[in-house]
Amino acid sequence: MEKRFPNGLTIHVKERIPAACINYIGIKYIIADDGMVLETTKRADIENSLALISGLEIQDINVGSMPQVRKSSQMAACVQLLQELIMQGVINNTKSISFADGGIYLSTRNGFTVNLGTGDYLRAKIGTVRGVLAELGKQGISNGIIEATVPGEATYRPEN
């Protein structure tokens, strides 16, 4: 809100946009980039348009609030990752995000698995992965594993 003297008021509204989907006990929850749960859905095809998040240790989840997780660092990393994927323009190529074994793993829609390690330095890690994916695309490579656990460094290996 912004007061405009002598008798005015300006309200600025920012709409939350769906960024990802969490499947929890059989119910799909659509979340915004800030982690807020926007709605529930039973649509099976929602995973084709939104990244599916798994591995969060959820205690409680309700529409209109952020999911309650056992480790607050998980939700903070999730929100930071979603915002970074959106900002760098790669959220639409992200099929799934997994918080497993203390690490963060991405699956891309074009067949790559990306290990990001911890939630530290996500901007640098995502930027590096974008560069690696672009170079692999030029070489005609369409799947494999990218290790990007160190900011600014990434290695590629075929899946086999």
CSV table of C-alpha atoms in Angstrom, one decimal, residues 20-24 51-58 74 78 95-101 103-105:
chain,number,residue,atom,x,y,z
A,20,ALA,CA,5.1,-26.6,-8.8
A,21,CYS,CA,3.0,-29.4,-7.5
A,22,ILE,CA,3.4,-31.5,-4.4
A,23,ASN,CA,1.8,-34.9,-4.1
A,24,TYR,CA,1.1,-35.6,-0.5
A,51,ALA,CA,7.3,-29.5,-11.7
A,52,LEU,CA,6.5,-32.3,-9.2
A,53,ILE,CA,8.3,-31.8,-5.9
A,54,SER,CA,9.0,-34.9,-3.8
A,55,GLY,CA,11.1,-35.8,-0.7
A,56,LEU,CA,9.9,-32.9,1.6
A,57,GLU,CA,9.3,-34.2,5.1
A,58,ILE,CA,5.8,-32.7,5.3
A,74,GLN,CA,14.2,-27.9,3.2
A,78,CYS,CA,12.7,-25.3,-2.1
A,95,LYS,CA,10.0,-32.2,-14.7
A,96,SER,CA,10.6,-33.0,-11.1
A,97,ILE,CA,12.5,-31.8,-8.0
A,98,SER,CA,13.6,-34.3,-5.3
A,99,PHE,CA,14.8,-33.6,-1.9
A,100,ALA,CA,16.3,-36.9,-1.1
A,101,ASP,CA,19.3,-38.1,1.0
A,103,GLY,CA,20.5,-33.4,-1.5
A,104,ILE,CA,18.5,-31.7,-4.3
A,105,TYR,CA,18.0,-33.5,-7.6
